[in-house]
Amino acid sequence: MEVKKYEVHLKEMLAEIINELQSVGIQNPQTPSDWIATPQELDAEEPDENLSADVVEDWNERNALVSTLEPQHNAIVRALTKIEEGTFGTCEICGAEIEEKRLDANPASRTCIAHREEPVR
Ligand SMILES: [Zn+2]
């Protein structure tokens, strides 16, 4: 298996996702796997009555984005750690090699195709 190719791809994915996460939140300095949504900076000049509804909506969107991206971020970090440890590309449930086409589609995959629906801890 060409681990190097996946490593390059994973690092690109990580940079991209960190960029996205940083646009809506901050990384918890104590727990790097934890991202926290931050409120949008408000323009205090012109208060208008729709503002608070907009702020709430924006806040919900930011939180939703963080909840979507955070597990992806952590899966990528985990895959990169597995590369370092030499265990990259093995299914975390059965230990079999993960199909290359699956890794090509998503190098942060943690399981083989047979176990893709199984929850991994
Ligand atoms: Zn498996």
Coordinates of C-alpha atoms and ligand atoms in Angstrom, one line a residue:
M1 CA 0.0 0.0 0.0
E2 CA 1.2 3.5 -0.9
V3 CA 0.9 5.1 2.5
K4 CA 2.8 8.2 1.4
K5 CA 0.0 9.1 -1.1
Y6 CA -2.6 8.9 1.6
E7 CA -0.5 10.9 4.0
V8 CA -0.2 13.7 1.5
H9 CA -3.9 13.6 0.9
L10 CA -4.7 13.5 4.6
K11 CA -2.5 16.5 5.4
E12 CA -4.3 18.5 2.7
M13 CA -7.7 17.5 4.1
L14 CA -6.6 18.4 7.6
A15 CA -5.4 21.9 6.5
E16 CA -8.7 22.5 4.7
I17 CA -10.8 21.3 7.6
I18 CA -8.9 23.3 10.2
N19 CA -9.4 26.4 8.0
E20 CA -13.1 25.7 7.9
L21 CA -13.3 25.1 11.6
Q22 CA -11.3 28.2 12.4
S23 CA -13.9 30.3 10.5
V24 CA -16.6 29.3 12.9
G25 CA -14.8 28.4 16.1
I26 CA -11.7 27.8 18.1
Q27 CA -9.8 24.6 19.1
N28 CA -10.0 23.9 22.8
P29 CA -6.4 24.4 24.0
Q30 CA -6.7 21.7 26.6
T31 CA -8.3 19.2 24.4
P32 CA -7.2 19.5 20.7
S33 CA -9.9 17.1 19.6
D34 CA -12.6 19.5 20.9
W35 CA -13.7 22.4 18.8
I36 CA -15.9 25.2 20.2
A37 CA -18.1 27.3 18.1
T38 CA -17.6 31.1 18.6
P39 CA -20.2 33.8 18.0
Q40 CA -19.9 35.9 14.9
E41 CA -18.4 39.3 15.6
L42 CA -21.2 41.8 15.8
D43 CA -21.4 45.1 14.1
A44 CA -22.4 47.3 16.9
E45 CA -23.0 50.4 14.8
E46 CA -26.5 49.6 13.6
P47 CA -28.7 47.7 15.9
D48 CA -31.8 46.5 14.2
E49 CA -34.6 44.4 15.4
N50 CA -33.9 41.4 13.2
L51 CA -30.4 41.2 14.5
S52 CA -31.0 38.9 17.5
A53 CA -32.9 36.4 15.3
D54 CA -30.0 36.5 12.8
V55 CA -27.5 36.0 15.5
V56 CA -29.3 33.0 16.9
E57 CA -29.6 31.5 13.4
D58 CA -26.0 32.1 12.7
W59 CA -25.0 30.6 16.1
N60 CA -27.0 27.5 15.3
E61 CA -25.3 27.2 11.9
R62 CA -21.9 27.6 13.5
N63 CA -22.6 24.9 16.0
A64 CA -24.0 22.6 13.4
L65 CA -20.9 23.1 11.2
V66 CA -18.6 22.4 14.2
S67 CA -20.6 19.2 15.0
T68 CA -20.2 18.0 11.5
L69 CA -16.5 18.9 11.0
E70 CA -15.2 18.0 14.4
P71 CA -15.5 14.2 13.9
Q72 CA -14.0 14.5 10.4
H73 CA -11.1 16.5 11.8
N74 CA -10.5 13.9 14.5
A75 CA -10.7 11.0 12.0
I76 CA -8.0 12.7 9.9
V77 CA -5.8 13.3 12.9
R78 CA -6.3 9.7 13.9
A79 CA -5.4 8.4 10.5
L80 CA -2.2 10.4 10.5
T81 CA -1.4 9.0 13.9
K82 CA -2.0 5.5 12.5
I83 CA 0.5 6.3 9.7
E84 CA 3.1 7.2 12.3
E85 CA 2.4 4.1 14.3
G86 CA 2.5 1.9 11.2
T87 CA -1.1 0.7 11.6
F88 CA -2.7 2.8 8.8
G89 CA -5.0 1.0 6.5
T90 CA -6.3 -1.7 8.8
C91 CA -9.9 -2.1 9.9
E92 CA -10.4 -1.1 13.5
I93 CA -13.0 -3.8 13.9
C94 CA -11.6 -6.9 12.2
G95 CA -8.0 -5.9 11.6
A96 CA -8.2 -6.7 7.9
E97 CA -6.7 -4.4 5.3
I98 CA -9.0 -1.6 4.3
E99 CA -9.9 -1.8 0.6
E100 CA -7.8 0.6 -1.4
K101 CA -10.8 2.0 -3.3
R102 CA -12.3 2.9 0.1
L103 CA -9.1 4.6 1.2
D104 CA -9.0 6.4 -2.1
A105 CA -12.5 7.8 -1.5
N106 CA -11.7 8.7 2.1
P107 CA -8.2 8.0 3.5
A108 CA -9.5 8.7 7.0
S109 CA -11.7 5.6 6.9
R110 CA -11.4 3.5 10.0
T111 CA -13.0 0.3 8.9
C112 CA -13.1 -2.0 5.9
I113 CA -16.2 -2.0 3.7
A114 CA -17.8 -4.9 5.5
H115 CA -17.7 -2.9 8.8
R116 CA -18.5 0.6 7.5
E117 CA -21.8 0.7 9.3
E118 CA -20.4 -0.5 12.6
P119 CA -19.8 2.0 15.3
V120 CA -16.1 2.4 16.2
R121 CA -15.2 3.8 19.5
Ligands
ZN1 ZN -13.5 -5.0 9.1

